[in-house]
Amino acid sequence: MSRYHSYINTSKEILSAYTGSEPLASYLKKHFGANKKFGSKDRKKIAHLCYCFFRLGKAFPSVATEEKILIAVFLCSTEPNNVLANLKPEWNEKVNLSVEEKLSLINYPFNHTQLFPFAAELSDGIDVSKFALNQLIQPDLFLRIRPGQKEKVISKLNAAALSFQLIGENCVALSNATKIEEVILLDKEAVVQDYTSQRVGEFLNSVKDLLASPSTQLRVWDCCAASGGKSMMAYDLMPGIELTVSDIRNSILTNLQNRFTEMGIKKYNSFVADLSDASFVSHHSAYDLMIADVPCSGSGTWGRTPEQLNFFNAKKIDEYVLLQKKIVTNIVPYIRTNGYLLYITCSVFKKENEEVVSFVQENLQMELVEMNVIKGYDKKADTMFAALLKRK
């Protein structure tokens, strides 16, 4: 049996056993840990085959797994590769064609909505075809260069002979496989943050302009802080803010403390809180800005974790919506009059986005300032949603 048939067979075994109960990356790590016969190059190739397979979503349902893996590699590839060269040489010669041209070559029934079978749930303004076809593309790695660090970061990237693209003033796009931690000082010089997440900074700049007052220290609460990307961006864009962060998990806040130390953020408040609990009470109030990057389906980021699309049940959308409404209901009272709520999701679903914003307007005395689906499918990036609302 050729090495490449072995890769296919191992991938089939993994795909058959994997249930989606944990991230594919974690499952693969455990699998390879228990099967020491695979070298690092073998592991990478097998993992790549599995990820390509999941990028097909629900497409080609009647095609055998081995053929489907090869279809996936063909559609996801832009350069010739050894797997196709050995098993589908006629396809390997055509990898530079467009996806549409490739689909005509493989000659299987196909509808682009099969790549993303929840098209009916999408937010307004999302191009269904472009978004669906973008599921075949591995998103880039993005950096947000911190204030005063641009020259140093660009110099280090050039010295490392890395291929990169500068988008705007401070956003850098690199190959997802880049080991950037070996090149720059993460969090000190630049922050790993998706392009669309960085564009949320446009909303933060709007708040800064609306609340501009030289005699006032803005009070900002990032209430679902997670990895802290939005807090860190707010700190860089609005120097001198009085920052509060919270999350439901203490481990998250511990990790955030380490990141803040690297950034030089020394003065801030933090606490653990379940903001979906109706009994939640904060000892602080009158925040100028509440950043609520709420728990969501994560559907705008499935290009990075394509296995999630395959195991997602549409009923989960309503569960997330209920959670989101509970959170915003509990946090809005802590925003001062004429203060702002920045509501954010990494979802592409209308129920989690525009419909929650409508709920906030209708039930919580908030008026909409602006909202936007931040599309990343033309930048090899995630897609997000953000809405800025003002408390009456």
mmCIF file of C-alpha atoms in Angstrom:
data_model
loop_
_atom_site.group_PDB
_atom_site.id
_atom_site.type_symbol
_atom_site.label_atom_id
_atom_site.label_comp_id
_atom_site.label_asym_id
_atom_site.label_seq_id
_atom_site.Cartn_x
_atom_site.Cartn_y
_atom_site.Cartn_z
ATOM 1 C CA MET A 1 0.000 0.000 0.000
ATOM 2 C CA SER A 2 1.358 3.435 -0.898
ATOM 3 C CA ARG A 3 2.020 6.003 1.776
ATOM 4 C CA TYR A 4 -0.801 8.134 0.381
ATOM 5 C CA HIS A 5 -3.345 5.325 0.496
ATOM 6 C CA SER A 6 -2.241 4.871 4.118
ATOM 7 C CA TYR A 7 -2.929 8.558 4.784
ATOM 8 C CA ILE A 8 -6.416 8.204 3.303
ATOM 9 C CA ASN A 9 -7.192 5.041 5.303
ATOM 10 C CA THR A 10 -5.987 6.577 8.562
ATOM 11 C CA SER A 11 -8.086 9.660 7.870
ATOM 12 C CA LYS A 12 -11.123 7.463 7.235
ATOM 13 C CA GLU A 13 -10.586 5.736 10.594
ATOM 14 C CA ILE A 14 -10.345 9.068 12.395
ATOM 15 C CA LEU A 15 -13.408 10.499 10.652
ATOM 16 C CA SER A 16 -15.401 7.388 11.477
ATOM 17 C CA ALA A 17 -14.498 7.504 15.182
ATOM 18 C CA TYR A 18 -14.694 11.269 15.734
ATOM 19 C CA THR A 19 -18.008 12.377 17.270
ATOM 20 C CA GLY A 20 -17.539 16.131 17.533
ATOM 21 C CA SER A 21 -17.666 16.094 21.331
ATOM 22 C CA GLU A 22 -14.329 17.914 21.498
ATOM 23 C CA PRO A 23 -12.389 20.117 19.075
ATOM 24 C CA LEU A 24 -10.862 18.158 16.224
ATOM 25 C CA ALA A 25 -7.411 19.496 17.113
ATOM 26 C CA SER A 26 -7.687 17.994 20.610
ATOM 27 C CA TYR A 27 -8.961 14.694 19.270
ATOM 28 C CA LEU A 28 -6.129 14.432 16.738
ATOM 29 C CA LYS A 29 -3.545 15.195 19.402
ATOM 30 C CA LYS A 30 -4.870 12.340 21.552
ATOM 31 C CA HIS A 31 -5.108 9.994 18.569
ATOM 32 C CA PHE A 32 -1.546 10.588 17.460
ATOM 33 C CA GLY A 33 -0.354 10.386 21.052
ATOM 34 C CA ALA A 34 -1.789 6.886 21.235
ATOM 35 C CA ASN A 35 -0.357 5.930 17.828
ATOM 36 C CA LYS A 36 3.333 6.750 17.916
ATOM 37 C CA LYS A 37 4.053 5.288 14.469
ATOM 38 C CA PHE A 38 3.253 8.591 12.774
ATOM 39 C CA GLY A 39 6.027 11.126 12.262
ATOM 40 C CA SER A 40 5.381 14.868 12.384
ATOM 41 C CA LYS A 41 5.006 15.161 8.585
ATOM 42 C CA ASP A 42 2.596 12.222 8.531
ATOM 43 C CA ARG A 43 0.507 13.792 11.306
ATOM 44 C CA LYS A 44 0.275 17.090 9.450
ATOM 45 C CA LYS A 45 -0.825 15.440 6.209
ATOM 46 C CA ILE A 46 -3.449 13.267 7.904
ATOM 47 C CA ALA A 47 -4.780 16.210 9.908
ATOM 48 C CA HIS A 48 -4.966 18.271 6.717
ATOM 49 C CA LEU A 49 -7.044 15.568 5.023
ATOM 50 C CA CYS A 50 -9.472 15.514 7.960
ATOM 51 C CA TYR A 51 -9.874 19.278 8.015
ATOM 52 C CA CYS A 52 -10.408 19.384 4.242
ATOM 53 C CA PHE A 53 -13.103 16.718 4.595
ATOM 54 C CA PHE A 54 -15.010 18.785 7.164
ATOM 55 C CA ARG A 55 -14.734 21.892 4.973
ATOM 56 C CA LEU A 56 -17.190 20.258 2.587
ATOM 57 C CA GLY A 57 -19.948 20.650 5.164
ATOM 58 C CA LYS A 58 -22.930 18.592 4.022
ATOM 59 C CA ALA A 59 -21.906 18.474 0.356
ATOM 60 C CA PHE A 60 -21.623 15.209 -1.609
ATOM 61 C CA PRO A 61 -23.641 13.150 0.907
ATOM 62 C CA SER A 62 -23.793 10.015 -1.255
ATOM 63 C CA VAL A 63 -20.081 9.932 -2.143
ATOM 64 C CA ALA A 64 -17.836 7.354 -0.458
ATOM 65 C CA THR A 65 -15.545 8.747 2.236
ATOM 66 C CA GLU A 66 -12.283 8.097 0.365
ATOM 67 C CA GLU A 67 -13.521 9.862 -2.752
ATOM 68 C CA LYS A 68 -14.977 12.666 -0.662
ATOM 69 C CA ILE A 69 -11.599 13.251 1.014
ATOM 70 C CA LEU A 70 -9.966 13.555 -2.398
ATOM 71 C CA ILE A 71 -12.700 15.923 -3.607
ATOM 72 C CA ALA A 72 -12.123 18.014 -0.503
ATOM 73 C CA VAL A 73 -8.366 18.187 -1.022
ATOM 74 C CA PHE A 74 -8.913 19.158 -4.657
ATOM 75 C CA LEU A 75 -11.400 21.926 -3.861
ATOM 76 C CA CYS A 76 -9.356 23.265 -0.939
ATOM 77 C CA SER A 77 -5.997 23.245 -2.732
ATOM 78 C CA THR A 78 -4.534 26.083 -4.761
ATOM 79 C CA GLU A 79 -1.159 24.412 -5.398
ATOM 80 C CA PRO A 80 -0.268 20.866 -6.535
ATOM 81 C CA ASN A 81 0.253 18.378 -3.703
ATOM 82 C CA ASN A 82 1.570 14.839 -3.308
ATOM 83 C CA VAL A 83 -1.738 13.273 -2.273
ATOM 84 C CA LEU A 84 -3.479 14.323 -5.475
ATOM 85 C CA ALA A 85 -0.360 13.698 -7.560
ATOM 86 C CA ASN A 86 -0.366 10.056 -6.488
ATOM 87 C CA LEU A 87 -4.091 9.339 -6.235
ATOM 88 C CA LYS A 88 -5.769 11.846 -8.589
ATOM 89 C CA PRO A 89 -3.079 13.127 -10.953
ATOM 90 C CA GLU A 90 -5.666 14.466 -13.428
ATOM 91 C CA TRP A 91 -7.009 16.724 -10.675
ATOM 92 C CA ASN A 92 -3.590 17.718 -9.390
ATOM 93 C CA GLU A 93 -2.880 19.395 -12.721
ATOM 94 C CA LYS A 94 -6.013 21.542 -12.319
ATOM 95 C CA VAL A 95 -5.730 22.817 -8.713
ATOM 96 C CA ASN A 96 -5.144 26.383 -9.903
ATOM 97 C CA LEU A 97 -8.633 26.563 -11.417
ATOM 98 C CA SER A 98 -11.511 28.375 -9.711
ATOM 99 C CA VAL A 99 -13.781 26.379 -7.407
ATOM 100 C CA GLU A 100 -16.583 26.576 -9.958
ATOM 101 C CA GLU A 101 -14.321 25.134 -12.668
ATOM 102 C CA LYS A 102 -13.152 22.378 -10.345
ATOM 103 C CA LEU A 103 -16.738 21.433 -9.532
ATOM 104 C CA SER A 104 -17.498 21.010 -13.211
ATOM 105 C CA LEU A 105 -14.514 18.660 -13.517
ATOM 106 C CA ILE A 106 -15.412 16.312 -10.659
ATOM 107 C CA ASN A 107 -18.907 15.902 -12.118
ATOM 108 C CA TYR A 108 -20.870 15.257 -8.934
ATOM 109 C CA PRO A 109 -24.206 16.946 -8.133
ATOM 110 C CA PHE A 110 -23.491 20.033 -6.032
ATOM 111 C CA ASN A 111 -25.247 23.019 -4.513
ATOM 112 C CA HIS A 112 -23.088 25.617 -2.776
ATOM 113 C CA THR A 113 -25.574 25.862 0.101
ATOM 114 C CA GLN A 114 -24.582 22.300 1.029
ATOM 115 C CA LEU A 115 -21.248 23.727 2.143
ATOM 116 C CA PHE A 116 -23.188 25.814 4.664
ATOM 117 C CA PRO A 117 -26.607 24.227 5.184
ATOM 118 C CA PHE A 118 -27.920 27.014 7.440
ATOM 119 C CA ALA A 119 -28.171 29.662 4.701
ATOM 120 C CA ALA A 120 -31.761 30.509 5.660
ATOM 121 C CA GLU A 121 -30.531 31.666 9.080
ATOM 122 C CA LEU A 122 -27.928 34.151 7.805
ATOM 123 C CA SER A 123 -27.896 37.818 8.768
ATOM 124 C CA ASP A 124 -28.882 40.438 6.234
ATOM 125 C CA GLY A 125 -26.242 41.484 3.740
ATOM 126 C CA ILE A 126 -24.228 38.251 3.722
ATOM 127 C CA ASP A 127 -23.616 36.925 0.218
ATOM 128 C CA VAL A 128 -24.707 33.300 0.599
ATOM 129 C CA SER A 129 -22.631 31.965 -2.284
ATOM 130 C CA LYS A 130 -19.419 33.804 -1.356
ATOM 131 C CA PHE A 131 -19.781 32.935 2.315
ATOM 132 C CA ALA A 132 -20.459 29.262 1.583
ATOM 133 C CA LEU A 133 -17.538 28.885 -0.836
ATOM 134 C CA ASN A 134 -15.294 30.624 1.699
ATOM 135 C CA GLN A 135 -15.735 27.588 3.973
ATOM 136 C CA LEU A 136 -13.244 25.832 1.673
ATOM 137 C CA ILE A 137 -10.489 28.291 2.585
ATOM 138 C CA GLN A 138 -8.242 28.155 5.641
ATOM 139 C CA PRO A 139 -8.394 31.645 7.227
ATOM 140 C CA ASP A 140 -5.199 33.636 7.649
ATOM 141 C CA LEU A 141 -3.439 34.500 10.885
ATOM 142 C CA PHE A 142 -3.879 38.181 11.732
ATOM 143 C CA LEU A 143 -1.917 40.485 13.991
ATOM 144 C CA ARG A 144 -2.950 43.835 15.449
ATOM 145 C CA ILE A 145 0.177 45.933 15.824
ATOM 146 C CA ARG A 146 0.149 47.825 19.107
ATOM 147 C CA PRO A 147 0.706 51.593 19.297
ATOM 148 C CA GLY A 148 4.329 52.590 18.715
ATOM 149 C CA GLN A 149 5.393 49.083 17.642
ATOM 150 C CA LYS A 150 4.777 49.148 13.887
ATOM 151 C CA GLU A 151 8.338 49.759 12.728
ATOM 152 C CA LYS A 152 9.708 47.079 15.066
ATOM 153 C CA VAL A 153 7.108 44.452 14.068
ATOM 154 C CA ILE A 154 7.529 45.032 10.321
ATOM 155 C CA SER A 155 11.315 44.889 10.720
ATOM 156 C CA LYS A 156 11.107 41.559 12.564
ATOM 157 C CA LEU A 157 8.738 40.057 9.979
ATOM 158 C CA ASN A 158 11.078 41.084 7.177
ATOM 159 C CA ALA A 159 14.128 39.779 9.028
ATOM 160 C CA ALA A 160 12.405 36.410 9.412
ATOM 161 C CA ALA A 161 11.699 36.418 5.645
ATOM 162 C CA LEU A 162 7.995 35.943 6.265
ATOM 163 C CA SER A 163 5.454 36.629 3.551
ATOM 164 C CA PHE A 164 2.830 39.013 4.921
ATOM 165 C CA GLN A 165 0.300 41.641 3.897
ATOM 166 C CA LEU A 166 -0.288 44.907 5.713
ATOM 167 C CA ILE A 167 -4.003 45.745 5.738
ATOM 168 C CA GLY A 168 -4.634 49.347 6.643
ATOM 169 C CA GLU A 169 -2.367 50.863 9.273
ATOM 170 C CA ASN A 170 -1.915 48.152 11.877
ATOM 171 C CA CYS A 171 -3.358 44.846 10.659
ATOM 172 C CA VAL A 172 -0.995 42.158 9.367
ATOM 173 C CA ALA A 173 -2.132 39.002 7.540
ATOM 174 C CA LEU A 174 0.124 35.938 7.476
ATOM 175 C CA SER A 175 -0.172 32.260 6.648
ATOM 176 C CA ASN A 176 -2.109 30.413 9.335
ATOM 177 C CA ALA A 177 0.842 28.047 9.807
ATOM 178 C CA THR A 178 3.205 30.875 10.826
ATOM 179 C CA LYS A 179 4.859 30.334 14.218
ATOM 180 C CA ILE A 180 4.617 34.007 15.006
ATOM 181 C CA GLU A 181 5.559 33.563 18.672
ATOM 182 C CA GLU A 182 9.091 32.779 17.475
ATOM 183 C CA VAL A 183 9.341 36.117 15.667
ATOM 184 C CA ILE A 184 7.731 38.834 17.786
ATOM 185 C CA LEU A 185 6.811 39.427 21.417
ATOM 186 C CA LEU A 186 3.124 38.587 21.472
ATOM 187 C CA ASP A 187 0.850 40.970 23.381
ATOM 188 C CA LYS A 188 3.767 43.352 23.952
ATOM 189 C CA GLU A 189 4.430 44.227 20.296
ATOM 190 C CA ALA A 190 1.366 42.819 18.563
ATOM 191 C CA VAL A 191 -1.768 40.872 19.424
ATOM 192 C CA VAL A 192 -3.104 37.865 17.531
ATOM 193 C CA GLN A 193 -6.570 39.076 16.546
ATOM 194 C CA ASP A 194 -8.689 38.333 13.503
ATOM 195 C CA TYR A 195 -9.154 41.056 10.887
ATOM 196 C CA THR A 196 -12.887 41.384 11.556
ATOM 197 C CA SER A 197 -12.343 41.474 15.309
ATOM 198 C CA GLN A 198 -9.909 44.333 14.761
ATOM 199 C CA ARG A 199 -12.564 46.185 12.797
ATOM 200 C CA VAL A 200 -14.699 46.258 15.934
ATOM 201 C CA GLY A 201 -12.215 48.980 16.852
ATOM 202 C CA GLU A 202 -14.162 51.252 14.509
ATOM 203 C CA PHE A 203 -17.072 51.045 16.955
ATOM 204 C CA LEU A 204 -14.733 51.751 19.881
ATOM 205 C CA ASN A 205 -13.437 54.831 18.089
ATOM 206 C CA SER A 206 -17.037 55.982 17.600
ATOM 207 C CA VAL A 207 -17.644 55.660 21.345
ATOM 208 C CA LYS A 208 -14.431 57.539 22.096
ATOM 209 C CA ASP A 209 -15.577 60.417 19.893
ATOM 210 C CA LEU A 210 -19.096 60.411 21.333
ATOM 211 C CA LEU A 211 -17.866 60.406 24.943
ATOM 212 C CA ALA A 212 -14.875 62.695 24.417
ATOM 213 C CA SER A 213 -14.224 64.738 27.561
ATOM 214 C CA PRO A 214 -10.735 65.716 28.742
ATOM 215 C CA SER A 215 -11.856 65.778 32.375
ATOM 216 C CA THR A 216 -13.504 62.354 32.486
ATOM 217 C CA GLN A 217 -11.882 58.928 32.833
ATOM 218 C CA LEU A 218 -14.048 56.559 30.841
ATOM 219 C CA ARG A 219 -15.352 53.536 32.722
ATOM 220 C CA VAL A 220 -15.360 50.446 30.499
ATOM 221 C CA TRP A 221 -16.563 46.954 31.426
ATOM 222 C CA ASP A 222 -15.727 44.028 29.140
ATOM 223 C CA CYS A 223 -18.266 41.701 30.661
ATOM 224 C CA CYS A 224 -17.570 38.498 28.666
ATOM 225 C CA ALA A 225 -13.836 39.015 28.427
ATOM 226 C CA ALA A 226 -12.723 35.516 27.282
ATOM 227 C CA SER A 227 -9.217 35.862 25.795
ATOM 228 C CA GLY A 228 -9.359 39.628 26.308
ATOM 229 C CA GLY A 229 -8.908 40.775 22.709
ATOM 230 C CA LYS A 230 -11.560 43.494 22.932
ATOM 231 C CA SER A 231 -10.289 44.733 26.338
ATOM 232 C CA MET A 232 -6.762 44.976 24.996
ATOM 233 C CA MET A 233 -7.930 46.842 21.917
ATOM 234 C CA ALA A 234 -10.014 49.239 24.034
ATOM 235 C CA TYR A 235 -6.966 49.907 26.223
ATOM 236 C CA ASP A 236 -4.845 50.751 23.165
ATOM 237 C CA LEU A 237 -7.500 52.885 21.474
ATOM 238 C CA MET A 238 -8.700 54.686 24.596
ATOM 239 C CA PRO A 239 -5.655 55.186 26.851
ATOM 240 C CA GLY A 240 -6.418 55.936 30.475
ATOM 241 C CA ILE A 241 -9.730 54.095 30.672
ATOM 242 C CA GLU A 242 -10.859 52.612 33.966
ATOM 243 C CA LEU A 243 -11.122 48.998 32.844
ATOM 244 C CA THR A 244 -13.175 46.190 34.369
ATOM 245 C CA VAL A 245 -13.204 42.634 33.030
ATOM 246 C CA SER A 246 -15.321 39.639 33.973
ATOM 247 C CA ASP A 247 -15.965 36.122 32.785
ATOM 248 C CA ILE A 248 -17.797 33.049 34.005
ATOM 249 C CA ARG A 249 -14.505 31.108 34.315
ATOM 250 C CA ASN A 250 -11.759 31.977 36.782
ATOM 251 C CA SER A 251 -9.175 30.239 34.572
ATOM 252 C CA ILE A 252 -9.931 32.749 31.823
ATOM 253 C CA LEU A 253 -9.252 35.675 34.143
ATOM 254 C CA THR A 254 -5.989 34.085 35.285
ATOM 255 C CA ASN A 255 -4.845 33.786 31.677
ATOM 256 C CA LEU A 256 -6.003 37.330 31.031
ATOM 257 C CA GLN A 257 -3.939 38.572 33.963
ATOM 258 C CA ASN A 258 -0.834 37.105 32.320
ATOM 259 C CA ARG A 259 -1.662 38.770 28.999
ATOM 260 C CA PHE A 260 -2.325 42.118 30.677
ATOM 261 C CA THR A 261 1.052 41.866 32.407
ATOM 262 C CA GLU A 262 2.745 41.418 29.024
ATOM 263 C CA MET A 263 0.844 44.424 27.686
ATOM 264 C CA GLY A 264 1.692 46.617 30.634
ATOM 265 C CA ILE A 265 -1.914 46.917 31.848
ATOM 266 C CA LYS A 266 -1.536 47.232 35.603
ATOM 267 C CA LYS A 267 -4.672 48.953 36.874
ATOM 268 C CA TYR A 268 -7.938 47.149 36.208
ATOM 269 C CA ASN A 269 -10.758 45.405 38.054
ATOM 270 C CA SER A 270 -11.731 41.771 37.471
ATOM 271 C CA PHE A 271 -14.274 39.346 38.871
ATOM 272 C CA VAL A 272 -15.946 36.037 38.070
ATOM 273 C CA ALA A 273 -19.635 36.291 37.219
ATOM 274 C CA ASP A 274 -22.410 34.310 35.597
ATOM 275 C CA LEU A 275 -24.207 37.153 33.844
ATOM 276 C CA SER A 276 -27.039 34.900 32.710
ATOM 277 C CA ASP A 277 -28.106 34.394 36.336
ATOM 278 C CA ALA A 278 -31.077 36.601 37.184
ATOM 279 C CA SER A 279 -29.711 37.027 40.725
ATOM 280 C CA PHE A 280 -26.507 38.666 39.447
ATOM 281 C CA VAL A 281 -25.683 41.913 41.225
ATOM 282 C CA SER A 282 -22.708 44.141 40.466
ATOM 283 C CA HIS A 283 -21.135 46.361 43.110
ATOM 284 C CA HIS A 284 -20.236 48.829 40.393
ATOM 285 C CA SER A 285 -22.486 50.843 38.128
ATOM 286 C CA ALA A 286 -22.604 53.818 35.802
ATOM 287 C CA TYR A 287 -20.278 52.416 33.152
ATOM 288 C CA ASP A 288 -19.713 54.623 30.128
ATOM 289 C CA LEU A 289 -19.243 51.614 27.867
ATOM 290 C CA MET A 290 -20.239 47.984 28.232
ATOM 291 C CA ILE A 291 -18.513 45.592 25.827
ATOM 292 C CA ALA A 292 -20.555 42.391 25.521
ATOM 293 C CA ASP A 293 -18.851 39.884 23.233
ATOM 294 C CA VAL A 294 -21.472 37.331 24.146
ATOM 295 C CA PRO A 295 -21.373 33.517 23.954
ATOM 296 C CA CYS A 296 -22.717 32.461 20.572
ATOM 297 C CA SER A 297 -22.771 29.729 17.957
ATOM 298 C CA GLY A 298 -19.390 30.857 16.654
ATOM 299 C CA SER A 299 -20.688 30.257 13.128
ATOM 300 C CA GLY A 300 -18.637 33.119 11.707
ATOM 301 C CA THR A 301 -15.441 31.324 12.747
ATOM 302 C CA TRP A 302 -16.199 27.841 11.445
ATOM 303 C CA GLY A 303 -13.639 28.356 8.702
ATOM 304 C CA ARG A 304 -11.078 27.777 11.473
ATOM 305 C CA THR A 305 -12.949 24.872 13.050
ATOM 306 C CA PRO A 306 -14.929 23.331 10.160
ATOM 307 C CA GLU A 307 -15.830 20.258 12.189
ATOM 308 C CA GLN A 308 -18.232 22.406 14.221
ATOM 309 C CA LEU A 309 -20.413 23.068 11.186
ATOM 310 C CA ASN A 310 -20.790 19.339 10.584
ATOM 311 C CA PHE A 311 -21.991 18.613 14.112
ATOM 312 C CA PHE A 312 -24.062 21.757 14.689
ATOM 313 C CA ASN A 313 -27.786 21.441 15.319
ATOM 314 C CA ALA A 314 -29.869 24.470 14.304
ATOM 315 C CA LYS A 315 -31.863 24.100 17.540
ATOM 316 C CA LYS A 316 -28.771 25.391 19.354
ATOM 317 C CA ILE A 317 -29.326 28.834 17.847
ATOM 318 C CA ASP A 318 -32.392 29.419 20.015
ATOM 319 C CA GLU A 319 -30.469 28.263 23.099
ATOM 320 C CA TYR A 320 -27.768 30.839 22.422
ATOM 321 C CA VAL A 321 -30.365 33.546 21.780
ATOM 322 C CA LEU A 322 -31.982 32.868 25.157
ATOM 323 C CA LEU A 323 -28.577 33.109 26.848
ATOM 324 C CA GLN A 324 -27.727 36.334 25.013
ATOM 325 C CA LYS A 325 -30.994 37.973 26.008
ATOM 326 C CA LYS A 326 -30.469 37.004 29.649
ATOM 327 C CA ILE A 327 -26.984 38.513 29.637
ATOM 328 C CA VAL A 328 -27.929 41.840 28.057
ATOM 329 C CA THR A 329 -30.971 42.124 30.311
ATOM 330 C CA ASN A 330 -28.759 41.733 33.375
ATOM 331 C CA ILE A 331 -25.965 44.095 32.305
ATOM 332 C CA VAL A 332 -27.819 47.053 30.793
ATOM 333 C CA PRO A 333 -28.857 48.452 34.221
ATOM 334 C CA TYR A 334 -25.157 49.039 34.948
ATOM 335 C CA ILE A 335 -24.725 51.354 31.974
ATOM 336 C CA ARG A 336 -25.173 55.015 32.851
ATOM 337 C CA THR A 337 -27.771 57.154 31.101
ATOM 338 C CA ASN A 338 -26.349 58.151 27.713
ATOM 339 C CA GLY A 339 -23.746 55.403 28.070
ATOM 340 C CA TYR A 340 -23.208 52.729 25.443
ATOM 341 C CA LEU A 341 -23.530 49.002 24.911
ATOM 342 C CA LEU A 342 -21.300 47.403 22.279
ATOM 343 C CA TYR A 343 -22.965 44.076 21.481
ATOM 344 C CA ILE A 344 -20.731 41.628 19.585
ATOM 345 C CA THR A 345 -21.014 38.083 18.275
ATOM 346 C CA CYS A 346 -18.852 35.924 16.016
ATOM 347 C CA SER A 347 -22.094 34.527 14.607
ATOM 348 C CA VAL A 348 -23.596 34.903 11.143
ATOM 349 C CA PHE A 349 -27.105 34.046 12.303
ATOM 350 C CA LYS A 350 -29.791 36.738 12.236
ATOM 351 C CA LYS A 351 -31.457 35.455 15.399
ATOM 352 C CA GLU A 352 -28.251 36.019 17.387
ATOM 353 C CA ASN A 353 -27.544 39.345 15.721
ATOM 354 C CA GLU A 354 -30.237 41.702 14.414
ATOM 355 C CA GLU A 355 -33.036 40.020 16.357
ATOM 356 C CA VAL A 356 -31.246 40.334 19.703
ATOM 357 C CA VAL A 357 -30.555 43.986 18.902
ATOM 358 C CA SER A 358 -34.278 44.462 18.257
ATOM 359 C CA PHE A 359 -35.008 42.834 21.612
ATOM 360 C CA VAL A 360 -32.617 45.239 23.353
ATOM 361 C CA GLN A 361 -34.235 48.249 21.692
ATOM 362 C CA GLU A 362 -37.765 47.146 22.467
ATOM 363 C CA ASN A 363 -37.276 46.008 26.057
ATOM 364 C CA LEU A 364 -34.252 47.730 27.614
ATOM 365 C CA GLN A 365 -34.571 51.438 26.813
ATOM 366 C CA MET A 366 -31.695 51.410 24.359
ATOM 367 C CA GLU A 367 -31.521 53.140 20.977
ATOM 368 C CA LEU A 368 -29.464 51.865 18.062
ATOM 369 C CA VAL A 369 -26.539 54.025 16.964
ATOM 370 C CA GLU A 370 -25.105 51.680 14.313
ATOM 371 C CA MET A 371 -24.772 47.991 13.546
ATOM 372 C CA ASN A 372 -22.897 46.011 10.959
ATOM 373 C CA VAL A 373 -22.148 42.500 9.801
ATOM 374 C CA ILE A 374 -18.355 42.658 9.479
ATOM 375 C CA LYS A 375 -17.676 40.394 6.529
ATOM 376 C CA GLY A 376 -14.363 38.580 6.326
ATOM 377 C CA TYR A 377 -14.937 36.265 3.387
ATOM 378 C CA ASP A 378 -13.046 38.551 1.000
ATOM 379 C CA LYS A 379 -10.051 38.745 3.379
ATOM 380 C CA LYS A 380 -9.597 35.067 4.383
ATOM 381 C CA ALA A 381 -10.958 36.080 7.771
ATOM 382 C CA ASP A 382 -13.863 35.372 10.112
ATOM 383 C CA THR A 383 -17.241 37.087 9.875
ATOM 384 C CA MET A 384 -18.601 38.955 12.899
ATOM 385 C CA PHE A 385 -21.475 41.176 13.986
ATOM 386 C CA ALA A 386 -21.361 44.339 16.085
ATOM 387 C CA ALA A 387 -23.991 46.819 17.214
ATOM 388 C CA LEU A 388 -23.574 50.014 19.223
ATOM 389 C CA LEU A 389 -26.567 51.091 21.309
ATOM 390 C CA LYS A 390 -27.113 54.080 23.591
ATOM 391 C CA ARG A 391 -28.973 53.968 26.889
ATOM 392 C CA LYS A 392 -31.817 56.463 27.096
#
